[in-house]
mmCIF file of C-alpha atoms and ligand atoms in Angstrom:
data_model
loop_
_atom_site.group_PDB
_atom_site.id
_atom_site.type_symbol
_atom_site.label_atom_id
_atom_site.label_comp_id
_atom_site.label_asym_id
_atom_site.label_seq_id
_atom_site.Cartn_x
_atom_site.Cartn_y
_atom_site.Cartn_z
ATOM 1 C CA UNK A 3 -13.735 -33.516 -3.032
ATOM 2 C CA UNK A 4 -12.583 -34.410 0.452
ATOM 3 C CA UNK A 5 -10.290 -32.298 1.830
ATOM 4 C CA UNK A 6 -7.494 -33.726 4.007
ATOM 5 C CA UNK A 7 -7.456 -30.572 6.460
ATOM 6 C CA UNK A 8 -9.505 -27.957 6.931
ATOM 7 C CA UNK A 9 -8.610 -25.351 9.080
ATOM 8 C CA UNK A 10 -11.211 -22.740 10.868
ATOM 9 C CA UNK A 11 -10.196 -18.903 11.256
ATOM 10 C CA UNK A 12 -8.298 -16.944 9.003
ATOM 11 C CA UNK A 13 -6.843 -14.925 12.337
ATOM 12 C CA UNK A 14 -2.891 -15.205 14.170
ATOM 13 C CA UNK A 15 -3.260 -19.017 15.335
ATOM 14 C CA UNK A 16 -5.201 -19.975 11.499
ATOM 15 C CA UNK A 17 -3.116 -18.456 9.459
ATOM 16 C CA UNK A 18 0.000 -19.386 11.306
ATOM 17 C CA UNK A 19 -0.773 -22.991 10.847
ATOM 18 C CA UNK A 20 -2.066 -22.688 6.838
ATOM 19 C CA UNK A 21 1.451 -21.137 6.181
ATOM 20 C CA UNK A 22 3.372 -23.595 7.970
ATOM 21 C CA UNK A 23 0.787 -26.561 5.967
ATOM 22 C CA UNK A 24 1.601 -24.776 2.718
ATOM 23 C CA UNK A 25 5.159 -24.353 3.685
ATOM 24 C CA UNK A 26 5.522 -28.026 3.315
ATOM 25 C CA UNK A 27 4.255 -28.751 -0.005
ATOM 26 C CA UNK A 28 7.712 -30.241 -1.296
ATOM 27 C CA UNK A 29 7.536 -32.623 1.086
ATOM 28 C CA UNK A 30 6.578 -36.358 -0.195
ATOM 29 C CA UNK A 31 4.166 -36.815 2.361
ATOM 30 C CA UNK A 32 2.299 -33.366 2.111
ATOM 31 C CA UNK A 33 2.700 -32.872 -1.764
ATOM 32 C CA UNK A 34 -0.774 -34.310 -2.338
ATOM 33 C CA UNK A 35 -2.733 -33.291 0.301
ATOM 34 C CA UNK A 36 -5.355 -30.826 -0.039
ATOM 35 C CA UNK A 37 -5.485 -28.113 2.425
ATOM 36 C CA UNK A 38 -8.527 -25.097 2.704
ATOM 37 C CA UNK A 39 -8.752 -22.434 5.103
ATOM 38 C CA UNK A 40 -11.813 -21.030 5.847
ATOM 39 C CA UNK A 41 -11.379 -17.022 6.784
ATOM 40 C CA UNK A 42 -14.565 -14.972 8.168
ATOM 41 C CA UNK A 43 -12.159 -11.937 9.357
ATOM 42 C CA UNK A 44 -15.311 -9.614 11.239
ATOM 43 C CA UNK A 45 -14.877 -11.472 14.442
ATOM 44 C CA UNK A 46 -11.013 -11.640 14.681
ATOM 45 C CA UNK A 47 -8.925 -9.918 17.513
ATOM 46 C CA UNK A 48 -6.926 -8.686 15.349
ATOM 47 C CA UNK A 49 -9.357 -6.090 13.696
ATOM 48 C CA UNK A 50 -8.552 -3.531 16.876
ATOM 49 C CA UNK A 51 -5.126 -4.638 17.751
ATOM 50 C CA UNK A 52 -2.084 -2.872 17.593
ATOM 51 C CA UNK A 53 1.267 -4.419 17.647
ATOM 52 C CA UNK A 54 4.093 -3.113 19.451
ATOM 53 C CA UNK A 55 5.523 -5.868 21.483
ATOM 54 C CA UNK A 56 5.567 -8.807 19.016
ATOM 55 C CA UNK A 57 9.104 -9.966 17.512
ATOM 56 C CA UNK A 58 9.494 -9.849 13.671
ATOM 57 C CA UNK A 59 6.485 -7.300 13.467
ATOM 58 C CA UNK A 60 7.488 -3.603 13.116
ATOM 59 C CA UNK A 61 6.295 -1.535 16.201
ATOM 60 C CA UNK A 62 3.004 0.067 15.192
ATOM 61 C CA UNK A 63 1.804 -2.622 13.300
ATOM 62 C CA UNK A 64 -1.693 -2.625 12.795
ATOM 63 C CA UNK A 65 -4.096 -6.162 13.483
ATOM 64 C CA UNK A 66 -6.182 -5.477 10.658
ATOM 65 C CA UNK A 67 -3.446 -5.414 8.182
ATOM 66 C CA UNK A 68 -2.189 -8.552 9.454
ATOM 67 C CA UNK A 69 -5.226 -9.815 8.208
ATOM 68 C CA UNK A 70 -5.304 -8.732 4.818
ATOM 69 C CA UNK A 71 -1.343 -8.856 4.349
ATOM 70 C CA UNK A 72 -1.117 -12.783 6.160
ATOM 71 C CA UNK A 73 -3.949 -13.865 3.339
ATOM 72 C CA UNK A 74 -1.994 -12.177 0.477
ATOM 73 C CA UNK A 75 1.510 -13.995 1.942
ATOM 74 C CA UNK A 76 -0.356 -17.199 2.242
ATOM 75 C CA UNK A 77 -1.904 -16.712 -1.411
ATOM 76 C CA UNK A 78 1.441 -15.587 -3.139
ATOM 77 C CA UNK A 79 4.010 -18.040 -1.449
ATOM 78 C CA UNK A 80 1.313 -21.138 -1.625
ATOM 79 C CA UNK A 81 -1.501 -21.090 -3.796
ATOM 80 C CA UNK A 82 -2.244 -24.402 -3.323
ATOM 81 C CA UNK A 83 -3.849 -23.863 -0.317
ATOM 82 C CA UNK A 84 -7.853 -22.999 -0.526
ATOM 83 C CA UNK A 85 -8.529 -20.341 0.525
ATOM 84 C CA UNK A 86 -12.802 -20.037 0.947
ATOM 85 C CA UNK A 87 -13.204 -16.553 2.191
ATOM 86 C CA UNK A 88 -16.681 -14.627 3.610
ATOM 87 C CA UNK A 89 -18.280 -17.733 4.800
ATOM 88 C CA UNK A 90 -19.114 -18.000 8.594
ATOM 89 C CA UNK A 91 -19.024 -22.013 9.843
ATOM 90 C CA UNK A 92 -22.506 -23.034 11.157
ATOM 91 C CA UNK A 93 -21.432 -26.354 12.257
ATOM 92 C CA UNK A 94 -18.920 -29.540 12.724
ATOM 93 C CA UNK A 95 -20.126 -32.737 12.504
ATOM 94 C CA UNK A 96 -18.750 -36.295 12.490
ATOM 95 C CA UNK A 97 -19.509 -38.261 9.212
ATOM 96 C CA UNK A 98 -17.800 -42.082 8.799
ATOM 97 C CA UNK A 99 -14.105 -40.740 8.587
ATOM 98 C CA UNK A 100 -14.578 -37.440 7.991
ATOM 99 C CA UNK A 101 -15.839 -34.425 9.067
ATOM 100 C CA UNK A 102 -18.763 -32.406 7.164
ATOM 101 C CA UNK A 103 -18.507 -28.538 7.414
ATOM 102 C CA UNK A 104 -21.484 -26.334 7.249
ATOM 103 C CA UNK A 105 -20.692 -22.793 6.343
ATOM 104 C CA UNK A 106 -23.634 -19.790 5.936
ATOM 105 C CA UNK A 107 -22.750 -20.444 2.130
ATOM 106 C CA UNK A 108 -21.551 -24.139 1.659
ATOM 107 C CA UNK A 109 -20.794 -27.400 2.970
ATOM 108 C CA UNK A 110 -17.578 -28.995 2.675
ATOM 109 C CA UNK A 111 -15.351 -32.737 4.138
ATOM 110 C CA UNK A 112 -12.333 -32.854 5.458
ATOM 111 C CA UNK A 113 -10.696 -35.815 7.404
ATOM 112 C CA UNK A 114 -8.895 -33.436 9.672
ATOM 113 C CA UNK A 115 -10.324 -29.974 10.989
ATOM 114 C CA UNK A 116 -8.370 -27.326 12.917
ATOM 115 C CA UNK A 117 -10.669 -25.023 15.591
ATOM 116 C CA UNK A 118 -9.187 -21.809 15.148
ATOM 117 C CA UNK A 119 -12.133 -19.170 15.912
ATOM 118 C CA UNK A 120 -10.857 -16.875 18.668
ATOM 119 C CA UNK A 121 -11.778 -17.605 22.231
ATOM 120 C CA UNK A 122 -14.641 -15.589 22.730
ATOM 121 C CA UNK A 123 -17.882 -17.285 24.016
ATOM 122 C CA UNK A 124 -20.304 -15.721 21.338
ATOM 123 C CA UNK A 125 -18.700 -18.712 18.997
ATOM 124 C CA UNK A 126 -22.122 -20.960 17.696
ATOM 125 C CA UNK A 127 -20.601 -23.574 15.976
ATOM 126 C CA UNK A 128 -22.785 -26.911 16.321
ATOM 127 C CA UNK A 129 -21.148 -29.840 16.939
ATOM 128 C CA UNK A 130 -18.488 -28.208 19.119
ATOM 129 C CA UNK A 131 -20.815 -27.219 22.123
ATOM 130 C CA UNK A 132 -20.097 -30.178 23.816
ATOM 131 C CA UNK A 133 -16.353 -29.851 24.213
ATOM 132 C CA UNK A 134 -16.675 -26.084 25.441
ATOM 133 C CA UNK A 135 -15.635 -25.299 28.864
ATOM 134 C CA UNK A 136 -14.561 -22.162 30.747
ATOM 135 C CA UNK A 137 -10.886 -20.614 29.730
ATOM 136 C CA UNK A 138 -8.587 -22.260 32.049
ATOM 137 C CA UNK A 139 -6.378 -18.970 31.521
ATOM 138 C CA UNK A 140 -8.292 -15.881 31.790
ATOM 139 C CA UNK A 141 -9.995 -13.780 33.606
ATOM 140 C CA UNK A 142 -13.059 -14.982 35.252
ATOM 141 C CA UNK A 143 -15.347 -11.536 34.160
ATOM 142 C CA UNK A 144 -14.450 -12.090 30.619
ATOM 143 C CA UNK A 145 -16.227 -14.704 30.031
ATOM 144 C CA UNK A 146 -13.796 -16.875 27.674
ATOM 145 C CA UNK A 147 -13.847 -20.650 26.679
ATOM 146 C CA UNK A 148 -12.149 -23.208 25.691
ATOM 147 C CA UNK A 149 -12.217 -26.489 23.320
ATOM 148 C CA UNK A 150 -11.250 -29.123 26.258
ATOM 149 C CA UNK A 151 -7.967 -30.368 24.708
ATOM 150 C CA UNK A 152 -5.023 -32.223 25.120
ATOM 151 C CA UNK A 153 -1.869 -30.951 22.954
ATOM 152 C CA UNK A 154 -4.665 -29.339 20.973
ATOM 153 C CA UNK A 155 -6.067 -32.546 20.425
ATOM 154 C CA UNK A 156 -9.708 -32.463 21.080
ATOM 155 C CA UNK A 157 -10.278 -35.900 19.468
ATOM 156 C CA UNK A 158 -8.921 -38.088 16.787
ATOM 157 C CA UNK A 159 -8.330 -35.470 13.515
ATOM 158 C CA UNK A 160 -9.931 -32.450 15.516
ATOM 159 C CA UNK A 161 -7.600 -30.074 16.907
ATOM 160 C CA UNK A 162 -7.855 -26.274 18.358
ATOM 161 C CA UNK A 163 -5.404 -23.805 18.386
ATOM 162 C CA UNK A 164 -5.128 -20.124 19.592
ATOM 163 C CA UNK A 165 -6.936 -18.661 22.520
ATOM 164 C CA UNK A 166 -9.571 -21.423 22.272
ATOM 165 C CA UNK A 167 -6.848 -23.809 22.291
ATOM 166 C CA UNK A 168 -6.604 -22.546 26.531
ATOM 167 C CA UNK A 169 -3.415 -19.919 25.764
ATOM 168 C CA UNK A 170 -3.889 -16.746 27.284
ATOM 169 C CA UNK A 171 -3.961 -13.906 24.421
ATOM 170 C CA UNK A 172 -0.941 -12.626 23.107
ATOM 171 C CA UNK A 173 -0.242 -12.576 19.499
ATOM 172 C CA UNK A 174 2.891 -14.638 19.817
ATOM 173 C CA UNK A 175 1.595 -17.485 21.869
ATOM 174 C CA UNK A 176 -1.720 -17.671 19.325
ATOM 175 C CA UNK A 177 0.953 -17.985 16.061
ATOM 176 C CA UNK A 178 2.716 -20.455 18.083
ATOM 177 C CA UNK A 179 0.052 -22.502 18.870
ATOM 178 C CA UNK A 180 -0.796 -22.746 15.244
ATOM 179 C CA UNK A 181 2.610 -23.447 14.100
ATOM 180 C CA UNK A 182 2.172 -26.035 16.672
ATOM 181 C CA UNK A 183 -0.702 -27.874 15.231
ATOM 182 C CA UNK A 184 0.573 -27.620 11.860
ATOM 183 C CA UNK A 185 3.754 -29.469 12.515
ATOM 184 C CA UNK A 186 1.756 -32.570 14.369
ATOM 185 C CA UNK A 187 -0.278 -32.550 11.597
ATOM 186 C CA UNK A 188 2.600 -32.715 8.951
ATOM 187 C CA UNK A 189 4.224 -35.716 11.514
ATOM 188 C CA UNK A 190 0.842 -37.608 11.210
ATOM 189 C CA UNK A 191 1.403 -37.529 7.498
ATOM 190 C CA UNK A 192 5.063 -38.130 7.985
ATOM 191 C CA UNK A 193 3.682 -41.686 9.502
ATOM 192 C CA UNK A 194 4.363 -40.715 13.061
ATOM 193 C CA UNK A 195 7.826 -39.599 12.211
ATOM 194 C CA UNK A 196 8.799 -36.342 14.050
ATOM 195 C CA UNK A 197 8.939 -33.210 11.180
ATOM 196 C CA UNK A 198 9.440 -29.222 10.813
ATOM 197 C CA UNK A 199 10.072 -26.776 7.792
ATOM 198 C CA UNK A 200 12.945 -24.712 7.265
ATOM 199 C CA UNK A 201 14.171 -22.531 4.877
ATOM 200 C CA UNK A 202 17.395 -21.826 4.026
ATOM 201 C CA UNK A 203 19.673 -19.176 2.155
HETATM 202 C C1 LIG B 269 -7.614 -4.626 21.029
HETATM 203 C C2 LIG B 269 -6.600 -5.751 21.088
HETATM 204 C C3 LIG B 269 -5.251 -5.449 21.250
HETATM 205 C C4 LIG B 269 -4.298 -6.476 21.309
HETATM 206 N N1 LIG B 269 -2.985 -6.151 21.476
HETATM 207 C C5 LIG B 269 -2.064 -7.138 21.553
HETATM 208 C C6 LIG B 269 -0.702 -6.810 21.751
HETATM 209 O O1 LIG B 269 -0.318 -5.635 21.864
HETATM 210 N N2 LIG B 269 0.198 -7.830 21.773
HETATM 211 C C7 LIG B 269 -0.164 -9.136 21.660
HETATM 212 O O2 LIG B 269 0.696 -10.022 21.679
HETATM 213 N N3 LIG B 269 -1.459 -9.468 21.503
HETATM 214 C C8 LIG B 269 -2.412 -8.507 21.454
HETATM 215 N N4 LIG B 269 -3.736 -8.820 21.277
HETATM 216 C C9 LIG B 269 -4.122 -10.268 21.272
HETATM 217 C C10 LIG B 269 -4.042 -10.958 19.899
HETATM 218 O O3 LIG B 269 -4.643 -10.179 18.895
HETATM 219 C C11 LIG B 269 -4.744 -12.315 20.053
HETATM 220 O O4 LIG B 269 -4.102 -13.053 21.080
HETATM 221 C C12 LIG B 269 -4.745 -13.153 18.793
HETATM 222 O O5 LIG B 269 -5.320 -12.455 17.702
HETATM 223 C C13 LIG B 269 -5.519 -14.441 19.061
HETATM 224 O O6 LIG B 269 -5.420 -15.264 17.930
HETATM 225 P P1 LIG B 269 -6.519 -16.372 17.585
HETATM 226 O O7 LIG B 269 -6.091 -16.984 16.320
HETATM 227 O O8 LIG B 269 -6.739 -17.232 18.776
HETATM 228 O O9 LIG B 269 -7.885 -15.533 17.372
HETATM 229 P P2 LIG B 269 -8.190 -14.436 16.248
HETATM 230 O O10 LIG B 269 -6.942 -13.742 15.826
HETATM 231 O O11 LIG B 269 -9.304 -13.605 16.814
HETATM 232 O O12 LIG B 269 -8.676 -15.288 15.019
HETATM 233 C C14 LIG B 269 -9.911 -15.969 15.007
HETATM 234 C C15 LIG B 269 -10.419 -16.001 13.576
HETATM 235 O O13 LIG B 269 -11.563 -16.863 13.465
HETATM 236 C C16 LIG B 269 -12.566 -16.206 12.717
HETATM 237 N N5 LIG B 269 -13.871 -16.778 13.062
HETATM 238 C C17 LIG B 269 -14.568 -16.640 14.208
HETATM 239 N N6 LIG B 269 -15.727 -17.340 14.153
HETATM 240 C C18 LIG B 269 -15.736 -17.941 12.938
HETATM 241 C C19 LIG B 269 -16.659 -18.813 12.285
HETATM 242 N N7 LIG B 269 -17.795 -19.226 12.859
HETATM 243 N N8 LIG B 269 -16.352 -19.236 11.025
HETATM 244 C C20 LIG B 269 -15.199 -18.860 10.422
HETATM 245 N N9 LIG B 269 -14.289 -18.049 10.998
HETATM 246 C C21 LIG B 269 -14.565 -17.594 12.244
HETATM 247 C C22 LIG B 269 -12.400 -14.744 13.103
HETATM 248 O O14 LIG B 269 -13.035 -13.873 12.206
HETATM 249 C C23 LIG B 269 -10.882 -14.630 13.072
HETATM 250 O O15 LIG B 269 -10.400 -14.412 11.781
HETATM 251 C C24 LIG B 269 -4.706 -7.822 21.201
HETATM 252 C C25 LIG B 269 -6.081 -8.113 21.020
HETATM 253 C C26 LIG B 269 -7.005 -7.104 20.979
HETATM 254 C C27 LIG B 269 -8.470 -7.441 20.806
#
């Protein structure tokens, strides 16, 4: 199976965007599509975080059940999203119109991919070295990267989002950014046309 989209890190920017995919699966041009998320949680921010300044999240709220209760939210409200858990991506590499994903465990295609790995510069993931640059939006001592981007667009069907999409760090800004990515993905499918997801009472 090909995948149409594949995104990269089950953490605030990843999951933010696989909701916001799976949020649209009435939609004509979504209903079809198959969407995986691949979620390696031992790296993520979130593990030590605590949450008191984020809107919508009770103060107190702890990174680490974010985690565990976004991947339960994402499973129960849209199922039909893939979720491939506890496998680490090795690589990212161009194939005709796709992309090929090597994991520690398994290999899998997707025509679009989603970079959504935290912006730390221990991330090894071949096929992406080349588009790594210093953060433009951090602190010099730290050490952090980037995926040279434009509108998360890194090239045709490859986007980033999150810290390694250049945002500085805040929980907010991360979900945003892959709320962000989801929606121009969900317009490419839309043909171009301009598109969101809303619930209403
Ligand atoms: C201690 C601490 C406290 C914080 N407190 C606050 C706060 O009070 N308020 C606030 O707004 N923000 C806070 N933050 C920042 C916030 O947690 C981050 O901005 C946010 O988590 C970044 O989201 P992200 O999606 O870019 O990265 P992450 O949330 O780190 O997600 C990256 C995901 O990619 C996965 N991954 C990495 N490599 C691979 C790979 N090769 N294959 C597959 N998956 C991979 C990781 O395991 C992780 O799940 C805090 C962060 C820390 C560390």
């Amino acid at each position: 199976m090909i995948f149409d989209a594949i995104i990269i890190g089950g953490g605030a920017a990843g999951l933010s965007c696989a909701l916001v995919l799976g949020s649209a699966q009435h939609k004509p041009f979504a209903k079809e599509k198959q969407i995986g998320i691949i979620t390696h949680q031992k790296t993520s921010h979130l593990q030590n975080a605590l949450f008191n300044n984020v809107l919508g999240l009770k103060p107190g709220t702890l990174g680490a059940d974010i985690l565990n209760d976004g991947l339960a939210q994402l499973r129960n409200l849209y199922p039909h999203i893939n979720q491939i858990s506890k496998e680490k991506v090795l690589s990212v590499t161009k194939q005709d119109e796709h992309f090929i994903i090597e994991t520690n465990k398994n290999s899998y295609a997707s025509t679009i991919v989603v970079v959504a790995v935290g912006y730390t510069s221990l991330m090894h993931i071949d096929g992406l070295k080349s588009y790594i640059e210093p953060h433009p939006r951090a602190a010099t001592e730290k050490d952090r990267i980037w995926l040279k981007n434009e509108d998360h667009l890194i090239e045709k069907n490859l986007y980033v989002a999150g810290t390694l999409a250049g945002w500085r760090s805040q929980f907010a800004i991360a979900s945003g950014s892959g709320a962000h990515v989801a929606t121009d993905i969900l317009t490419l499918w839309n043909g171009g046309k301009h598109t969101k997801v809303h619930d209403k009472i």
